CSV table of C-alpha atoms and ligand atoms in Angstrom, one decimal:
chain,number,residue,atom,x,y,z
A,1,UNK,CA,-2.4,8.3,-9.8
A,2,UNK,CA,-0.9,6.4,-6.9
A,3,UNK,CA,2.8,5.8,-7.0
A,4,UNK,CA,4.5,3.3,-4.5
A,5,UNK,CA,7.9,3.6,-4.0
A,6,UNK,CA,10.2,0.2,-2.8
A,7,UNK,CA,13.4,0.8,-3.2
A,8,UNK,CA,15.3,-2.4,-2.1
A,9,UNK,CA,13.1,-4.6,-3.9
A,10,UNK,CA,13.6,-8.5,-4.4
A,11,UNK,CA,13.4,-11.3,-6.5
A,12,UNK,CA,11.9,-13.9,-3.9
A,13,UNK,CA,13.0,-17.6,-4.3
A,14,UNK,CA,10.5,-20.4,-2.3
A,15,UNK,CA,12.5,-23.7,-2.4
A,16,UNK,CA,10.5,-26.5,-1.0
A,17,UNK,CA,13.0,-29.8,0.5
A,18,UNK,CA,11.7,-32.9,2.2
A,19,UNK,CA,14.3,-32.6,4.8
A,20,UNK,CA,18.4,-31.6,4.8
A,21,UNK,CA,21.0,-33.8,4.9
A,22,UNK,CA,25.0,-32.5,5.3
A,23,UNK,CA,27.4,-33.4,2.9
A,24,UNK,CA,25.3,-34.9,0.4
A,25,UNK,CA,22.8,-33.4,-2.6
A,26,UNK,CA,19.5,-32.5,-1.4
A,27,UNK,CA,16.6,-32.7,-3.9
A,28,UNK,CA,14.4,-29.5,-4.8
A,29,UNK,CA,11.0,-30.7,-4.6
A,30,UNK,CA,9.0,-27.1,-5.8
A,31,UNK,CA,10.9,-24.1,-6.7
A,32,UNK,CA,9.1,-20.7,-7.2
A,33,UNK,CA,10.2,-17.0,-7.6
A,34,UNK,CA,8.1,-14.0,-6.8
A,35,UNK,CA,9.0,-10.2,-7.0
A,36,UNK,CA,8.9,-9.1,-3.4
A,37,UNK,CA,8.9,-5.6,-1.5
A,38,UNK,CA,6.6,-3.5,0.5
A,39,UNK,CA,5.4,-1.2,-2.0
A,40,UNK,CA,5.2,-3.5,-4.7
A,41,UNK,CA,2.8,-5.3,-2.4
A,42,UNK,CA,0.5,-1.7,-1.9
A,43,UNK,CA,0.8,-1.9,-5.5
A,44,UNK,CA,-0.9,-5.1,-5.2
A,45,UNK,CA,-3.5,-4.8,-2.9
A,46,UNK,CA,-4.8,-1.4,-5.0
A,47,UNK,CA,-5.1,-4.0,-8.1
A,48,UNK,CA,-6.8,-5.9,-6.1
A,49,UNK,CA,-9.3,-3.5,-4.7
A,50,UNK,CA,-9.8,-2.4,-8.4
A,51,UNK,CA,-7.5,0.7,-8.3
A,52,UNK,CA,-4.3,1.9,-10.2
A,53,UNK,CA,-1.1,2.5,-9.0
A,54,UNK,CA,2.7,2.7,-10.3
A,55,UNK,CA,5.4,1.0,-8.5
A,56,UNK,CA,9.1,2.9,-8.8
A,57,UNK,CA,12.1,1.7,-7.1
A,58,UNK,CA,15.9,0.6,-7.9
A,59,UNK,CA,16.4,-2.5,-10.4
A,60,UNK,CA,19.4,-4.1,-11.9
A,61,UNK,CA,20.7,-7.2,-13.5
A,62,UNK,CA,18.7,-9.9,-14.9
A,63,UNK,CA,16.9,-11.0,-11.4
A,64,UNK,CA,15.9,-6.9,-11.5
A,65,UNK,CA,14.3,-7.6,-15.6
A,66,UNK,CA,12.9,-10.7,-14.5
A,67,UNK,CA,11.1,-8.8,-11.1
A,68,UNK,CA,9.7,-6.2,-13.6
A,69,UNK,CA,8.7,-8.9,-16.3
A,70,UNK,CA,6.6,-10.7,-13.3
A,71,UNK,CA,4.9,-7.6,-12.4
A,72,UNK,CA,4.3,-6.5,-15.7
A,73,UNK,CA,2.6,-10.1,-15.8
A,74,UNK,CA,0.6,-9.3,-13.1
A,75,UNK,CA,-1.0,-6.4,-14.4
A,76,UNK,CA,1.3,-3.9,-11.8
A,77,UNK,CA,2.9,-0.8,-13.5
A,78,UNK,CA,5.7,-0.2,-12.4
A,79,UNK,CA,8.7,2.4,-13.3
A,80,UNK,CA,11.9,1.5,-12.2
A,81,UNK,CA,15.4,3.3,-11.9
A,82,UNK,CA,17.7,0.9,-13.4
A,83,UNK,CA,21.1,0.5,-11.7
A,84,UNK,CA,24.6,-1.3,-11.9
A,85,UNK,CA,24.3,-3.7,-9.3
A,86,UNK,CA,22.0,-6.8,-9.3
A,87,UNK,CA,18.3,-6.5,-7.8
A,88,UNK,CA,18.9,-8.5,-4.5
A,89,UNK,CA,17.5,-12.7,-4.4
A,90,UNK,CA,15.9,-13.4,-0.7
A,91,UNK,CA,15.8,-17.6,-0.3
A,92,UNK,CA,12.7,-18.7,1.8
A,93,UNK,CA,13.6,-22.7,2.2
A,94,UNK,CA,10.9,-24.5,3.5
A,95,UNK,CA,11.9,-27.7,5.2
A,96,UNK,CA,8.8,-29.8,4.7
A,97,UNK,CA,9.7,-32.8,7.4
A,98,UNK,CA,10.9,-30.8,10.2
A,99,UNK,CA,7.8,-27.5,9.5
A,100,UNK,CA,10.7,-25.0,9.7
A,101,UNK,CA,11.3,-21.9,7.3
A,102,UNK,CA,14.5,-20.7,6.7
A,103,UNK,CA,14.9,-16.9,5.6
A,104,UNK,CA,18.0,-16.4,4.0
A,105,UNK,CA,18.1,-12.1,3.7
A,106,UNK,CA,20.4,-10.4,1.0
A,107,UNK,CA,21.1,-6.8,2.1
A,108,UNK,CA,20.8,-5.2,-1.6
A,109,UNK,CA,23.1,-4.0,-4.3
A,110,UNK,CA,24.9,-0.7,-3.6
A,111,UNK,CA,23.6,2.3,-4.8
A,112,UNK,CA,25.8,5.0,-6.4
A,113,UNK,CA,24.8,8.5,-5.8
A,114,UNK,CA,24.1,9.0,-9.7
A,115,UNK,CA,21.6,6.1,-9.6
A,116,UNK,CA,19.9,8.2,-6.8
A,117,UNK,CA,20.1,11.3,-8.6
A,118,UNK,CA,18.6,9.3,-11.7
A,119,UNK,CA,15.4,8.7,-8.9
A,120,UNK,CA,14.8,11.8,-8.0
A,121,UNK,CA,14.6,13.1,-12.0
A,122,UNK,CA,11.7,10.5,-12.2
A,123,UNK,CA,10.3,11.6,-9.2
A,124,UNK,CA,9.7,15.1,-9.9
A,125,UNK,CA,8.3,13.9,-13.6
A,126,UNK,CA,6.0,12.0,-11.8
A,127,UNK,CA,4.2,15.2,-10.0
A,128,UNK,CA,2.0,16.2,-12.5
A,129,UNK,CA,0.6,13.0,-12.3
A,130,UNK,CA,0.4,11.8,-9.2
A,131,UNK,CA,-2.1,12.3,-6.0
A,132,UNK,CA,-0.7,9.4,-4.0
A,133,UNK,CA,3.1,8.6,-2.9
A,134,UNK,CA,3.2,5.6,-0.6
A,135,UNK,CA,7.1,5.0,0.8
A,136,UNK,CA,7.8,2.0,2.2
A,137,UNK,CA,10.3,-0.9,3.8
A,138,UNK,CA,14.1,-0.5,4.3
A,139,UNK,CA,17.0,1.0,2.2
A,140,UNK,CA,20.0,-1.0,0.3
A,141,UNK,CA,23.2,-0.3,0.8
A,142,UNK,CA,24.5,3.0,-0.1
A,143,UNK,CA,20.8,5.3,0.2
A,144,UNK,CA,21.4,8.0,3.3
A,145,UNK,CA,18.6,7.4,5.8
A,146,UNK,CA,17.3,10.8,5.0
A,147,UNK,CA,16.2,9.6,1.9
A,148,UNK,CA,12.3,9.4,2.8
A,149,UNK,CA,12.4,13.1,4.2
A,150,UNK,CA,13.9,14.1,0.9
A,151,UNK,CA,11.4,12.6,-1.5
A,152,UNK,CA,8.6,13.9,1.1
A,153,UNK,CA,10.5,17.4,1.1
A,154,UNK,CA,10.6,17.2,-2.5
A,155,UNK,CA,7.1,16.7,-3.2
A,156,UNK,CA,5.9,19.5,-0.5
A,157,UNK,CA,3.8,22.1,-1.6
A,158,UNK,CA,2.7,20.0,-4.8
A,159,UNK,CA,-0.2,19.2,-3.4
A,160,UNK,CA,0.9,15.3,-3.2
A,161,UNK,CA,-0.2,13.3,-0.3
A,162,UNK,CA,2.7,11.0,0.7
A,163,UNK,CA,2.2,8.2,3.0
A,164,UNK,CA,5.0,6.6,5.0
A,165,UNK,CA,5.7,3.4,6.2
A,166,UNK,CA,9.0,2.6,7.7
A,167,UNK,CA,11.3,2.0,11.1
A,168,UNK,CA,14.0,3.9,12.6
A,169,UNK,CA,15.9,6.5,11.5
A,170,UNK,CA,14.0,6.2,8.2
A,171,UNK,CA,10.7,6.7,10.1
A,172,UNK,CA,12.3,9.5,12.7
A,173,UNK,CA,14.1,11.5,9.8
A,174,UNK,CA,11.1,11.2,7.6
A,175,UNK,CA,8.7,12.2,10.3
A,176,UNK,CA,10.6,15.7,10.8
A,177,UNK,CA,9.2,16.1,6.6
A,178,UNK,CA,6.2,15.8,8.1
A,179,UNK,CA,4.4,13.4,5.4
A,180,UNK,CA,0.7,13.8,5.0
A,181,UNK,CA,0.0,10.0,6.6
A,182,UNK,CA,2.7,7.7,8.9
A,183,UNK,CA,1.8,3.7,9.6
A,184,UNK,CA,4.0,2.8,12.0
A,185,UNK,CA,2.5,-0.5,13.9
A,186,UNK,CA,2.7,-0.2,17.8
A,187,UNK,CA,6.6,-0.9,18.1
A,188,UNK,CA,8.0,0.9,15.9
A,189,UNK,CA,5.2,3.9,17.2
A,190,UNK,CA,6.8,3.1,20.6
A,191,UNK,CA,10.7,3.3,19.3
A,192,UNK,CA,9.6,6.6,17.5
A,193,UNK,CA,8.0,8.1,20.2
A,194,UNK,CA,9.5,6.9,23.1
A,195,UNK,CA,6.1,5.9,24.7
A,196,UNK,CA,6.5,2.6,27.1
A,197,UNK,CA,2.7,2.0,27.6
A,198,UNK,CA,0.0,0.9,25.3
A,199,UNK,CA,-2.9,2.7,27.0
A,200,UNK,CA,-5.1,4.1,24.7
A,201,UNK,CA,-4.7,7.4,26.4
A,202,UNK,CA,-1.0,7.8,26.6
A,203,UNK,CA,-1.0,6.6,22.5
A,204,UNK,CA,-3.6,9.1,21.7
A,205,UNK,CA,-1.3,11.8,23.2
A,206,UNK,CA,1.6,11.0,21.6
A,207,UNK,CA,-0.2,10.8,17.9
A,208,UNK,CA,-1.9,14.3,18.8
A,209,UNK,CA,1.9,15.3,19.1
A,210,UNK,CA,3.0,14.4,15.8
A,211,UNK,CA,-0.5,15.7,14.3
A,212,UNK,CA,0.8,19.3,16.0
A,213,UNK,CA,3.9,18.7,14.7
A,214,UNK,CA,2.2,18.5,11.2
A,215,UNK,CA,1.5,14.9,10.0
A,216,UNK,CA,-2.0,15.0,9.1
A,217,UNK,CA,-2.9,11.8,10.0
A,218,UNK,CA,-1.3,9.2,12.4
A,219,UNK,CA,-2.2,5.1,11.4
A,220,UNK,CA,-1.1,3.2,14.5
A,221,UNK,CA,-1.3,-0.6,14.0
A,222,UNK,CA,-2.0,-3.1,16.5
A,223,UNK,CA,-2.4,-6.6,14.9
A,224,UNK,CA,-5.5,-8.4,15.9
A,225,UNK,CA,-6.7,-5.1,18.1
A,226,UNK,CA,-7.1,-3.1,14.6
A,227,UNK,CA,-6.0,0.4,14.2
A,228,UNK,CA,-6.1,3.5,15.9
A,229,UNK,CA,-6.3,6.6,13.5
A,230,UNK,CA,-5.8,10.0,14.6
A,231,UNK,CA,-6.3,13.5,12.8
A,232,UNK,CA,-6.4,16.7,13.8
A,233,UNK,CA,-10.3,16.9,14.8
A,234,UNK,CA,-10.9,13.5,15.5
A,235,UNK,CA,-9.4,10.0,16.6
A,236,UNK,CA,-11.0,6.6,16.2
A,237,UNK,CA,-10.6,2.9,16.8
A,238,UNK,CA,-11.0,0.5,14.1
A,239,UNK,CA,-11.6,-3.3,15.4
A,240,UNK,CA,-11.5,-6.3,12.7
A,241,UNK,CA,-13.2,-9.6,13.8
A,242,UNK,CA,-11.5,-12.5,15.3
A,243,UNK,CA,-10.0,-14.7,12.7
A,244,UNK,CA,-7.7,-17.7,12.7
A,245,UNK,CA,-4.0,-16.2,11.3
A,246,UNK,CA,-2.9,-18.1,8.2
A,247,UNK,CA,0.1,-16.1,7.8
A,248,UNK,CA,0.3,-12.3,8.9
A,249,UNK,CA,2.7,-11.6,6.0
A,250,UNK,CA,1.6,-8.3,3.8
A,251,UNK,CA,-0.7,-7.3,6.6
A,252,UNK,CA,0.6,-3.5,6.9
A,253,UNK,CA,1.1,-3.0,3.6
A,254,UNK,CA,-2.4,-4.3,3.1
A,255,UNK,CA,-3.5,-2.0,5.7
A,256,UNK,CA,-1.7,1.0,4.0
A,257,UNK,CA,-2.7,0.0,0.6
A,258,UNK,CA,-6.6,0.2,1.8
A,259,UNK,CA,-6.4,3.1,3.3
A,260,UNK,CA,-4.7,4.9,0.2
A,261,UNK,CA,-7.3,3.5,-2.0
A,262,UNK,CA,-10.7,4.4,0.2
A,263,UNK,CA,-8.9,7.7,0.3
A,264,UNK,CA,-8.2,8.1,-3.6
A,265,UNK,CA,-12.0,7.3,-4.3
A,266,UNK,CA,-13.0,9.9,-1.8
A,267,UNK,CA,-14.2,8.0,0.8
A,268,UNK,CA,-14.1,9.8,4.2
A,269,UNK,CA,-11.3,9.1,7.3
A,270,UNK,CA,-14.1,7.0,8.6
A,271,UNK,CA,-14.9,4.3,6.4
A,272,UNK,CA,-10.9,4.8,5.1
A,273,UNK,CA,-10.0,3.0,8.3
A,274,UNK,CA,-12.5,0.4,7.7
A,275,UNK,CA,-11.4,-0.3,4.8
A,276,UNK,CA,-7.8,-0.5,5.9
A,277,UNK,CA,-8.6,-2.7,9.0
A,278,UNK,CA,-10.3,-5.0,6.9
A,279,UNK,CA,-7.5,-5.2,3.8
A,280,UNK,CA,-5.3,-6.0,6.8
A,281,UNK,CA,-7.3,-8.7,8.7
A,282,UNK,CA,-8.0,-10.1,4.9
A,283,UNK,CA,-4.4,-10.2,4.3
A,284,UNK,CA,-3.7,-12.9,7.5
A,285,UNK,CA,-6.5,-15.4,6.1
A,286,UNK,CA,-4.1,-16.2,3.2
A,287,UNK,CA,-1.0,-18.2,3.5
A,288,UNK,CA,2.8,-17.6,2.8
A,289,UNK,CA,3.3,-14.2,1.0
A,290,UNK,CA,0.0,-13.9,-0.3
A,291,UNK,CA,-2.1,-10.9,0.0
A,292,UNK,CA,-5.2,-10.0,0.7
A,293,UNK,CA,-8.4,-11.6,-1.4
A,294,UNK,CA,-11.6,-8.9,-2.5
A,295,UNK,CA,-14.1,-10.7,-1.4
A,296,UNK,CA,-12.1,-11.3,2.0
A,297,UNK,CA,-11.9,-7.6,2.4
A,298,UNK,CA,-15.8,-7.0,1.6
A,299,UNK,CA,-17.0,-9.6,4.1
A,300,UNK,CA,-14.4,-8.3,6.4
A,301,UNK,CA,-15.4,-4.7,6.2
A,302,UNK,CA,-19.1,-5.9,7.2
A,303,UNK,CA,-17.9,-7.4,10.3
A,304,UNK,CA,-15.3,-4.6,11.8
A,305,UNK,CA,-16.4,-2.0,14.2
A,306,UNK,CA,-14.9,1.9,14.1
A,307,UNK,CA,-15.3,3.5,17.5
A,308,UNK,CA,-14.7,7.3,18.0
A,309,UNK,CA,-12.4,7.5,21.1
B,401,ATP,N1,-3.8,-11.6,14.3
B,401,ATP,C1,-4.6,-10.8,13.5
B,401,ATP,N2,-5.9,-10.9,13.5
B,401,ATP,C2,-6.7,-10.1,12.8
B,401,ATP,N3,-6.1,-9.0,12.1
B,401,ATP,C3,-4.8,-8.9,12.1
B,401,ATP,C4,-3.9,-9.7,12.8
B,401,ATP,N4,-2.7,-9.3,12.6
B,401,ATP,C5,-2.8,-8.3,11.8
B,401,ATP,N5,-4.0,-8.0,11.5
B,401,ATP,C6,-4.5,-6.9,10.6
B,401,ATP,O1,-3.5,-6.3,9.9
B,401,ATP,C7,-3.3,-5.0,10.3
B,401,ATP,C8,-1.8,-4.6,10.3
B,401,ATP,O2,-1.2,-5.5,11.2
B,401,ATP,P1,0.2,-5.2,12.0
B,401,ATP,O3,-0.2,-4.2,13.1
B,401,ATP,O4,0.7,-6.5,12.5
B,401,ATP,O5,1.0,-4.5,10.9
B,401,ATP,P2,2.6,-4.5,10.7
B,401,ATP,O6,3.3,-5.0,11.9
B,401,ATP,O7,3.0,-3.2,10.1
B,401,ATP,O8,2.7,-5.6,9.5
B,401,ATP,P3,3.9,-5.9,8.5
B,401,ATP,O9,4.8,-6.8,9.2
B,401,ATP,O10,3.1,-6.5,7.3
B,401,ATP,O11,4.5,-4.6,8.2
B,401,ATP,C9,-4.0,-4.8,11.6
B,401,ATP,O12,-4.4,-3.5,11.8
B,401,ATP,C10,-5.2,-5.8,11.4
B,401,ATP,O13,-6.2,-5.2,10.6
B,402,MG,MG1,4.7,-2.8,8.9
């Protein structure tokens, strides 16, 4: 089985006005909620590709039942750690006459350090299960920065393959675990490495540090140039066709969700890349937070090129 693991999940709100007006009542035109989060949207994307995967994470409150009721209505299985504090609402206002988003960002509910405890029990009843952890997106309030080194340190030498996606100290710390994959895109490769270039020989050298360092294999992610994969014996460059960019949201986690899933079915580093560039490029073609569409991804696969570097 695949778990995902988003720990500052949230409920989404999309409010739709015509236009805003000060110190008077502004009608809501379309209203819609959506549970949101970076490895609830792996989950997603396996679904979609026709796999299985469990979702765990921190919920609380009634927006944290009403995120698990609309995933359970999806068909996403998921197994949260329920908390004390209230699953955090992000507003997305769109403002329909002057085409402008607002993003209004709630930093999460604290977490105690017995609701943290309570995640790592489920964690290590998860191992007999499992084959796949994918960690992924930022911490509430509360949650050490260590945390992703600690579940990957937990689940070492269980044979789990954990795959990590994150920034920062979440990314640095949880490198030094040395997880089985990383997906940083080509910022947060360059904050983590240092590196200032993006020369394909000066990137490739810095991923064949972190592969010595133990990470098995190094997903660096390049928006419309694809993704450079490197592992210990070999490196490649996977190229998606030009496409017109509806909205890049979900594209990583697309990316990440691919790869996990060409890799669960057996499917060599090869055609795992393929399959991850073209889950990404799939996911841009669709608007707002929408993800990637199946037949999107299989048309898309067709038309990407991997190139051994
Ligand atoms: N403009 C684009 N055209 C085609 N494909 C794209 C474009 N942007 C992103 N992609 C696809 O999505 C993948 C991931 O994109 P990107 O490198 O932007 O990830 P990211 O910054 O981690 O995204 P996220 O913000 O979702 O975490 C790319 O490897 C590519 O396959
Ligand atoms: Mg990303």
């Amino acid at each position: 089985m695949i778990y995902t693991v988003t720990l500052n999940p949230a409920l989404d709100r999309t409010i739709e006005v015509e236009g805003l007006v000060k110190d008077d009542a502004n009608r809501i035109l379309q209203e819609a909620r959506y549970a949101g989060g970076k490895g609830i949207d792996v989950s997603r994307v396996i679904k979609e590709l026709g796999g299985e995967s469990i979702a765990l994470g921190f919920i609380g409150g009634y927006d944290g039942l009403e995120l698990e009721g609309r995933l359970i209505n999806e068909g996403v299985l998921c197994d949260f750690t329920r908390i004390g504090g209230e699953t955090r609402t992000n507003i997305i206002l769109n403002n329909r006459r002057e085409k402008v988003q607002i993003m209004l960002n709630a930093a999460g509910p604290e977490i105690t350090p017995t609701e943290i405890g309570l995640f790592f029990q489920k964690l290590s009843s998860i191992l007999p299960n499992a084959e796949f952890v994918v960690v992924s997106g930022s911490v509430p309030p509360g949650v050490n920065h260590n945390i992703y080194a600690q579940i990957i340190t937990t689940l070492k030498g269980t044979g789990i393959r954990v795959a990590l996606d994150a920034d920062r100290e979440l990314l640095r710390q949880g490198c030094k675990a040395t997880p089985f994959i990383i997906k940083p895109n080509i910022h947060e490769f360059q904050r983590l490495t240092g590196l200032r270039s993006q020369r394909v020989k000066d990137m490739l050298k810095q991923a064949r540090h972190l592969v010595e360092e133990g990470i098995k294999i190094v997903l660096i992610s390049m928006g419309a140039k694809g993704i450079m994969g490197v592992r210990e014996e070999v490196a490649y460059w996977a190229v998606p066709p030009q496409v017109e960019v509806v909205s890049p949201v979900g594209a990583g986690d697309s990316t990440i969700a691919g790869f996990i899933y060409a890799l669960s079915r057996g499917m060599d580093f090869k055609e795992s890349l393929t399959l991850a560039v073209a889950a990404g490029t799939a996911a841009v073609l669709t608007p707002g937070t929408e993800l990637c569409k199946r037949e999107d991804i299989e048309r898309i696969k067709g038309q990407s090129r991997v190139e051994k570097l």
